[in-house]
């Protein structure tokens, strides 16, 4: 295909061109560095309206609570994923967070450049693809990541521009942390653990907001916004404004996650797989892009505190379920991705004990 295209390389010295910049240049084909090998390209996904949806309002009814716990158990067991409705976060708070994210990515690059970083240990960093300095193949995504719990510790590090960003994203962040604590109680209960298991560790755990922007892409069939991966934490809560997320089921089939107004997506991460001793698995997922709309996705990633080790719960280790995982922490994960290509290596594989 012949078309307008720029081939500016991402040089090792850290020269930077965002996906938003490329989208604004109205290319008809994507730069070569974004073209994925055929095996990684987004083909064969099916739109699935049967993925689990859990109505959290039923948790308030003693007679219905066991049914919801069972629904969560089945969803975690089959997919490592479910959507939640009636979760208590107002639509206005979610809309404000999406608006704040969109306003940030719409800023000129010069006004975001001071946040640019390829160091995964930085508490606030802006970038493109996965890591614009070392990626061999690029992904059609810009991102802003920042630590969030407690917001009183981290808020001053967040962007001051746009002016409403801290307030709007802060309101959503606090609400997502509260929801996560409630969800953890339900998930622990679904595993047969006490609902207050690790209660303080969960409340004081790490929360990283991964604010993602996937601009409209001229050749969406040749690239991805994010490659197939699992999240490192206990669980991730995702707010999105357009279709694009896909998850892989246990039969290794891809499913497009439907967009349900007002719903939030819940995904299990590697720490939950370890803690459950493999009863639940972290969900493999990827982000696709489209040629028409910019997609915003805000992932609230929850794990135990940076240096806190996660190990299988002793209650879930027995003769039928032998110890299957080594302990690991969020800090260990950051060290791992500093030296590994997540397209090729998965952190959870490092923690599995070969029987």
GROMACS .gro file of C-alpha atoms in nm:
model
  355
    1UNK     CA    1   0.000   0.000   0.000
    2UNK     CA    2   0.139   0.339  -0.096
    3UNK     CA    3   0.035   0.628   0.119
    4UNK     CA    4   0.141   0.912   0.337
    5UNK     CA    5   0.371   0.779   0.603
    6UNK     CA    6   0.655   0.894   0.819
    7UNK     CA    7   0.933   0.663   0.918
    8UNK     CA    8   1.100   0.856   1.194
    9UNK     CA    9   1.285   0.595   1.396
   10UNK     CA   10   1.270   0.586   1.773
   11UNK     CA   11   1.639   0.620   1.837
   12UNK     CA   12   1.814   0.480   2.142
   13UNK     CA   13   1.881   0.830   2.270
   14UNK     CA   14   1.513   0.863   2.350
   15UNK     CA   15   1.375   1.075   2.063
   16UNK     CA   16   1.002   1.075   2.106
   17UNK     CA   17   0.699   1.076   1.877
   18UNK     CA   18   0.365   1.004   2.042
   19UNK     CA   19   0.083   0.804   1.885
   20UNK     CA   20  -0.134   1.116   1.918
   21UNK     CA   21   0.117   1.313   1.708
   22UNK     CA   22   0.106   1.045   1.438
   23UNK     CA   23  -0.275   1.041   1.443
   24UNK     CA   24  -0.287   1.420   1.400
   25UNK     CA   25  -0.070   1.392   1.087
   26UNK     CA   26  -0.350   1.195   0.915
   27UNK     CA   27  -0.133   0.914   0.786
   28UNK     CA   28  -0.280   0.660   0.546
   29UNK     CA   29  -0.047   0.386   0.668
   30UNK     CA   30   0.142   0.332   0.991
   31UNK     CA   31   0.521   0.361   1.034
   32UNK     CA   32   0.703   0.031   0.995
   33UNK     CA   33   0.797   0.010   1.362
   34UNK     CA   34   0.427  -0.038   1.448
   35UNK     CA   35   0.367  -0.329   1.210
   36UNK     CA   36   0.342  -0.650   1.412
   37UNK     CA   37   0.448  -0.998   1.301
   38UNK     CA   38   0.142  -1.182   1.159
   39UNK     CA   39   0.119  -1.406   1.469
   40UNK     CA   40   0.063  -1.103   1.696
   41UNK     CA   41  -0.189  -0.921   1.478
   42UNK     CA   42  -0.547  -0.888   1.605
   43UNK     CA   43  -0.741  -1.145   1.405
   44UNK     CA   44  -1.006  -1.394   1.501
   45UNK     CA   45  -1.168  -1.228   1.803
   46UNK     CA   46  -1.537  -1.278   1.856
   47UNK     CA   47  -1.784  -1.031   2.003
   48UNK     CA   48  -1.924  -1.201   2.309
   49UNK     CA   49  -2.232  -1.078   2.492
   50UNK     CA   50  -2.223  -1.370   2.735
   51UNK     CA   51  -1.927  -1.253   2.943
   52UNK     CA   52  -2.022  -1.232   3.313
   53UNK     CA   53  -2.191  -0.923   3.457
   54UNK     CA   54  -2.229  -0.897   3.836
   55UNK     CA   55  -2.482  -0.666   4.002
   56UNK     CA   56  -2.313  -0.556   4.324
   57UNK     CA   57  -2.632  -0.407   4.471
   58UNK     CA   58  -2.742  -0.764   4.554
   59UNK     CA   59  -2.458  -0.791   4.806
   60UNK     CA   60  -2.668  -0.578   5.042
   61UNK     CA   61  -2.940  -0.847   5.051
   62UNK     CA   62  -2.845  -1.131   5.290
   63UNK     CA   63  -3.051  -1.385   5.095
   64UNK     CA   64  -2.894  -1.289   4.762
   65UNK     CA   65  -2.533  -1.245   4.875
   66UNK     CA   66  -2.442  -1.618   4.844
   67UNK     CA   67  -2.568  -1.612   4.483
   68UNK     CA   68  -2.340  -1.316   4.401
   69UNK     CA   69  -2.043  -1.484   4.571
   70UNK     CA   70  -2.106  -1.790   4.354
   71UNK     CA   71  -2.137  -1.577   4.039
   72UNK     CA   72  -1.802  -1.414   4.116
   73UNK     CA   73  -1.646  -1.755   4.186
   74UNK     CA   74  -1.759  -1.891   3.849
   75UNK     CA   75  -1.647  -1.576   3.663
   76UNK     CA   76  -1.304  -1.583   3.828
   77UNK     CA   77  -1.266  -1.955   3.764
   78UNK     CA   78  -1.372  -1.946   3.398
   79UNK     CA   79  -1.239  -1.610   3.281
   80UNK     CA   80  -1.048  -1.427   3.556
   81UNK     CA   81  -1.275  -1.142   3.452
   82UNK     CA   82  -1.620  -0.991   3.502
   83UNK     CA   83  -1.801  -0.659   3.468
   84UNK     CA   84  -1.976  -0.490   3.760
   85UNK     CA   85  -2.287  -0.272   3.761
   86UNK     CA   86  -2.444  -0.082   4.051
   87UNK     CA   87  -2.095  -0.050   4.195
   88UNK     CA   88  -2.151   0.280   4.372
   89UNK     CA   89  -1.933   0.510   4.159
   90UNK     CA   90  -2.150   0.785   4.007
   91UNK     CA   91  -2.161   0.824   3.629
   92UNK     CA   92  -2.052   1.187   3.668
   93UNK     CA   93  -1.731   1.084   3.847
   94UNK     CA   94  -1.648   0.832   3.573
   95UNK     CA   95  -1.722   1.082   3.296
   96UNK     CA   96  -1.502   1.345   3.463
   97UNK     CA   97  -1.212   1.099   3.479
   98UNK     CA   98  -1.245   1.015   3.107
   99UNK     CA   99  -1.269   1.387   3.024
  100UNK     CA  100  -0.959   1.468   3.232
  101UNK     CA  101  -0.762   1.193   3.060
  102UNK     CA  102  -0.873   1.307   2.714
  103UNK     CA  103  -0.781   1.668   2.792
  104UNK     CA  104  -0.433   1.559   2.906
  105UNK     CA  105  -0.359   1.364   2.588
  106UNK     CA  106  -0.492   1.650   2.374
  107UNK     CA  107  -0.224   1.883   2.514
  108UNK     CA  108   0.070   1.964   2.286
  109UNK     CA  109   0.366   1.728   2.340
  110UNK     CA  110   0.575   2.019   2.475
  111UNK     CA  111   0.335   2.055   2.768
  112UNK     CA  112   0.366   1.684   2.859
  113UNK     CA  113   0.735   1.632   2.785
  114UNK     CA  114   0.851   1.709   3.143
  115UNK     CA  115   0.667   1.392   3.253
  116UNK     CA  116   0.833   1.176   2.985
  117UNK     CA  117   1.018   0.879   3.135
  118UNK     CA  118   1.127   0.529   3.042
  119UNK     CA  119   1.205   0.437   3.405
  120UNK     CA  120   0.936   0.197   3.529
  121UNK     CA  121   1.018   0.288   3.891
  122UNK     CA  122   0.917   0.654   3.851
  123UNK     CA  123   0.595   0.738   4.043
  124UNK     CA  124   0.464   0.949   3.752
  125UNK     CA  125   0.558   0.890   3.388
  126UNK     CA  126   0.427   0.975   3.046
  127UNK     CA  127   0.521   0.773   2.740
  128UNK     CA  128   0.419   0.591   2.426
  129UNK     CA  129   0.400   0.221   2.333
  130UNK     CA  130   0.537   0.016   2.629
  131UNK     CA  131   0.879   0.176   2.668
  132UNK     CA  132   0.974   0.415   2.387
  133UNK     CA  133   1.348   0.379   2.455
  134UNK     CA  134   1.381   0.001   2.432
  135UNK     CA  135   1.078  -0.133   2.241
  136UNK     CA  136   1.172  -0.332   1.931
  137UNK     CA  137   0.815  -0.316   1.799
  138UNK     CA  138   0.590  -0.025   1.887
  139UNK     CA  139   0.228  -0.030   2.004
  140UNK     CA  140  -0.031   0.234   1.912
  141UNK     CA  141  -0.075   0.381   2.258
  142UNK     CA  142   0.020   0.684   2.467
  143UNK     CA  143   0.000   0.655   2.843
  144UNK     CA  144   0.027   0.838   3.172
  145UNK     CA  145   0.095   0.629   3.482
  146UNK     CA  146   0.092   0.756   3.837
  147UNK     CA  147   0.082   0.616   4.189
  148UNK     CA  148  -0.240   0.692   4.371
  149UNK     CA  149  -0.297   0.534   4.714
  150UNK     CA  150  -0.313   0.732   4.934
  151UNK     CA  151  -0.386   1.029   4.710
  152UNK     CA  152  -0.260   1.265   4.985
  153UNK     CA  153   0.091   1.124   4.928
  154UNK     CA  154   0.093   1.128   4.547
  155UNK     CA  155  -0.146   1.399   4.426
  156UNK     CA  156   0.119   1.673   4.413
  157UNK     CA  157   0.321   1.466   4.165
  158UNK     CA  158   0.030   1.439   3.920
  159UNK     CA  159  -0.002   1.673   3.620
  160UNK     CA  160  -0.110   2.031   3.699
  161UNK     CA  161  -0.216   2.076   3.340
  162UNK     CA  162  -0.504   2.043   3.252
  163UNK     CA  163  -0.606   2.242   3.559
  164UNK     CA  164  -0.894   2.009   3.651
  165UNK     CA  165  -0.694   1.687   3.615
  166UNK     CA  166  -0.601   1.637   3.981
  167UNK     CA  167  -0.954   1.693   4.110
  168UNK     CA  168  -1.136   1.488   3.846
  169UNK     CA  169  -0.892   1.196   3.838
  170UNK     CA  170  -0.851   1.216   4.216
  171UNK     CA  171  -1.224   1.171   4.278
  172UNK     CA  172  -1.235   0.864   4.055
  173UNK     CA  173  -0.914   0.722   4.203
  174UNK     CA  174  -1.045   0.736   4.560
  175UNK     CA  175  -1.374   0.575   4.452
  176UNK     CA  176  -1.189   0.298   4.264
  177UNK     CA  177  -0.975   0.222   4.570
  178UNK     CA  178  -1.288   0.189   4.785
  179UNK     CA  179  -1.455  -0.035   4.526
  180UNK     CA  180  -1.144  -0.251   4.506
  181UNK     CA  181  -1.152  -0.310   4.883
  182UNK     CA  182  -1.516  -0.425   4.856
  183UNK     CA  183  -1.439  -0.648   4.557
  184UNK     CA  184  -1.146  -0.810   4.736
  185UNK     CA  185  -1.376  -0.912   5.022
  186UNK     CA  186  -1.613  -1.077   4.773
  187UNK     CA  187  -1.333  -1.253   4.583
  188UNK     CA  188  -1.170  -1.380   4.903
  189UNK     CA  189  -1.507  -1.508   5.021
  190UNK     CA  190  -1.553  -1.683   4.685
  191UNK     CA  191  -1.223  -1.864   4.752
  192UNK     CA  192  -1.348  -1.985   5.091
  193UNK     CA  193  -1.130  -1.736   5.282
  194UNK     CA  194  -1.248  -1.491   5.546
  195UNK     CA  195  -1.378  -1.177   5.374
  196UNK     CA  196  -1.143  -0.973   5.596
  197UNK     CA  197  -0.837  -1.170   5.481
  198UNK     CA  198  -0.539  -0.931   5.437
  199UNK     CA  199  -0.777  -0.643   5.509
  200UNK     CA  200  -0.511  -0.391   5.619
  201UNK     CA  201  -0.268  -0.492   5.345
  202UNK     CA  202  -0.541  -0.439   5.085
  203UNK     CA  203  -0.641  -0.098   5.224
  204UNK     CA  204  -0.276   0.015   5.239
  205UNK     CA  205  -0.178  -0.149   4.910
  206UNK     CA  206  -0.037   0.002   4.595
  207UNK     CA  207  -0.269   0.165   4.343
  208UNK     CA  208  -0.128   0.267   4.006
  209UNK     CA  209  -0.346   0.453   3.760
  210UNK     CA  210  -0.259   0.356   3.403
  211UNK     CA  211  -0.433   0.617   3.190
  212UNK     CA  212  -0.421   0.500   2.828
  213UNK     CA  213  -0.497   0.675   2.501
  214UNK     CA  214  -0.540   0.475   2.180
  215UNK     CA  215  -0.581   0.724   1.892
  216UNK     CA  216  -0.763   0.635   1.572
  217UNK     CA  217  -0.524   0.428   1.361
  218UNK     CA  218  -0.513   0.409   0.979
  219UNK     CA  219  -0.423   0.036   0.974
  220UNK     CA  220  -0.575  -0.122   1.288
  221UNK     CA  221  -0.538  -0.477   1.151
  222UNK     CA  222  -0.158  -0.451   1.149
  223UNK     CA  223  -0.097  -0.332   1.504
  224UNK     CA  224  -0.225  -0.334   1.862
  225UNK     CA  225  -0.264  -0.079   2.138
  226UNK     CA  226  -0.118  -0.328   2.386
  227UNK     CA  227   0.013  -0.682   2.327
  228UNK     CA  228  -0.132  -0.986   2.506
  229UNK     CA  229  -0.030  -0.966   2.873
  230UNK     CA  230  -0.150  -1.024   3.226
  231UNK     CA  231  -0.150  -0.756   3.496
  232UNK     CA  232   0.089  -0.802   3.788
  233UNK     CA  233  -0.142  -0.706   4.074
  234UNK     CA  234  -0.430  -0.852   4.271
  235UNK     CA  235  -0.693  -0.699   4.049
  236UNK     CA  236  -0.747  -0.424   3.795
  237UNK     CA  237  -1.056  -0.206   3.757
  238UNK     CA  238  -1.100  -0.065   3.406
  239UNK     CA  239  -1.307   0.232   3.292
  240UNK     CA  240  -1.328   0.275   2.914
  241UNK     CA  241  -1.522   0.493   2.671
  242UNK     CA  242  -1.509   0.272   2.358
  243UNK     CA  243  -1.467  -0.090   2.253
  244UNK     CA  244  -1.114  -0.224   2.223
  245UNK     CA  245  -1.037  -0.455   2.516
  246UNK     CA  246  -1.015  -0.826   2.435
  247UNK     CA  247  -0.965  -1.115   2.676
  248UNK     CA  248  -0.854  -1.471   2.613
  249UNK     CA  249  -1.059  -1.755   2.761
  250UNK     CA  250  -0.925  -2.086   2.892
  251UNK     CA  251  -0.967  -2.237   2.542
  252UNK     CA  252  -0.732  -1.969   2.406
  253UNK     CA  253  -1.007  -1.790   2.215
  254UNK     CA  254  -1.017  -1.409   2.208
  255UNK     CA  255  -1.336  -1.227   2.310
  256UNK     CA  256  -1.414  -0.859   2.253
  257UNK     CA  257  -1.543  -0.712   2.578
  258UNK     CA  258  -1.875  -0.531   2.521
  259UNK     CA  259  -1.913  -0.171   2.630
  260UNK     CA  260  -2.189  -0.147   2.891
  261UNK     CA  261  -2.289   0.202   2.998
  262UNK     CA  262  -2.202   0.261   3.363
  263UNK     CA  263  -2.024  -0.074   3.405
  264UNK     CA  264  -1.665  -0.125   3.516
  265UNK     CA  265  -1.440  -0.413   3.416
  266UNK     CA  266  -1.268  -0.626   3.681
  267UNK     CA  267  -0.966  -0.838   3.588
  268UNK     CA  268  -0.763  -1.069   3.809
  269UNK     CA  269  -0.386  -1.024   3.810
  270UNK     CA  270  -0.080  -1.237   3.880
  271UNK     CA  271  -0.082  -1.170   4.256
  272UNK     CA  272  -0.433  -1.316   4.279
  273UNK     CA  273  -0.323  -1.624   4.086
  274UNK     CA  274  -0.037  -1.670   4.334
  275UNK     CA  275  -0.251  -1.604   4.643
  276UNK     CA  276  -0.521  -1.846   4.525
  277UNK     CA  277  -0.252  -2.108   4.453
  278UNK     CA  278  -0.380  -2.131   4.098
  279UNK     CA  279  -0.751  -2.173   4.181
  280UNK     CA  280  -0.800  -1.848   3.988
  281UNK     CA  281  -0.579  -1.745   3.696
  282UNK     CA  282  -0.480  -1.396   3.586
  283UNK     CA  283  -0.653  -1.304   3.260
  284UNK     CA  284  -0.458  -1.263   2.937
  285UNK     CA  285  -0.580  -0.953   2.757
  286UNK     CA  286  -0.485  -0.709   2.483
  287UNK     CA  287  -0.597  -0.371   2.349
  288UNK     CA  288  -0.702  -0.336   1.987
  289UNK     CA  289  -0.733  -0.008   1.798
  290UNK     CA  290  -0.975   0.121   1.537
  291UNK     CA  291  -0.968   0.361   1.243
  292UNK     CA  292  -1.247   0.591   1.359
  293UNK     CA  293  -1.233   0.679   1.727
  294UNK     CA  294  -0.980   0.764   1.994
  295UNK     CA  295  -1.028   0.529   2.288
  296UNK     CA  296  -0.953   0.621   2.650
  297UNK     CA  297  -0.902   0.345   2.906
  298UNK     CA  298  -0.826   0.409   3.272
  299UNK     CA  299  -0.690   0.103   3.451
  300UNK     CA  300  -0.671   0.118   3.829
  301UNK     CA  301  -0.408  -0.145   3.912
  302UNK     CA  302  -0.419  -0.275   4.268
  303UNK     CA  303  -0.151  -0.481   4.439
  304UNK     CA  304  -0.006  -0.517   4.784
  305UNK     CA  305   0.247  -0.250   4.888
  306UNK     CA  306   0.562  -0.218   4.677
  307UNK     CA  307   0.787  -0.449   4.878
  308UNK     CA  308   0.517  -0.673   5.028
  309UNK     CA  309   0.557  -1.035   4.921
  310UNK     CA  310   0.250  -1.228   4.806
  311UNK     CA  311   0.243  -1.603   4.862
  312UNK     CA  312  -0.029  -1.870   4.834
  313UNK     CA  313  -0.279  -1.855   5.122
  314UNK     CA  314  -0.202  -2.143   5.359
  315UNK     CA  315  -0.574  -2.233   5.363
  316UNK     CA  316  -0.555  -2.304   4.988
  317UNK     CA  317  -0.255  -2.539   5.004
  318UNK     CA  318  -0.324  -2.907   5.079
  319UNK     CA  319  -0.264  -3.256   4.941
  320UNK     CA  320  -0.505  -3.199   4.654
  321UNK     CA  321  -0.363  -2.853   4.584
  322UNK     CA  322   0.011  -2.864   4.644
  323UNK     CA  323   0.213  -2.544   4.674
  324UNK     CA  324   0.240  -2.423   4.313
  325UNK     CA  325   0.386  -2.070   4.332
  326UNK     CA  326   0.682  -1.887   4.481
  327UNK     CA  327   0.632  -1.556   4.656
  328UNK     CA  328   0.677  -1.227   4.471
  329UNK     CA  329   0.615  -0.854   4.511
  330UNK     CA  330   0.524  -0.550   4.299
  331UNK     CA  331   0.885  -0.435   4.337
  332UNK     CA  332   1.009  -0.771   4.202
  333UNK     CA  333   0.777  -0.728   3.904
  334UNK     CA  334   0.914  -0.382   3.824
  335UNK     CA  335   1.267  -0.521   3.835
  336UNK     CA  336   1.155  -0.802   3.603
  337UNK     CA  337   1.003  -0.574   3.336
  338UNK     CA  338   1.304  -0.343   3.353
  339UNK     CA  339   1.510  -0.626   3.205
  340UNK     CA  340   1.255  -0.829   3.008
  341UNK     CA  341   1.038  -0.781   2.701
  342UNK     CA  342   0.681  -0.846   2.821
  343UNK     CA  343   0.584  -0.941   2.466
  344UNK     CA  344   0.808  -1.246   2.504
  345UNK     CA  345   0.826  -1.313   2.880
  346UNK     CA  346   0.552  -1.337   3.145
  347UNK     CA  347   0.621  -1.261   3.511
  348UNK     CA  348   0.374  -1.521   3.637
  349UNK     CA  349   0.577  -1.797   3.469
  350UNK     CA  350   0.873  -1.695   3.684
  351UNK     CA  351   0.668  -1.759   3.999
  352UNK     CA  352   0.535  -2.102   3.907
  353UNK     CA  353   0.688  -2.401   4.082
  354UNK     CA  354   0.746  -2.685   3.837
  355UNK     CA  355   0.598  -2.997   3.992
   0.00000   0.00000   0.00000
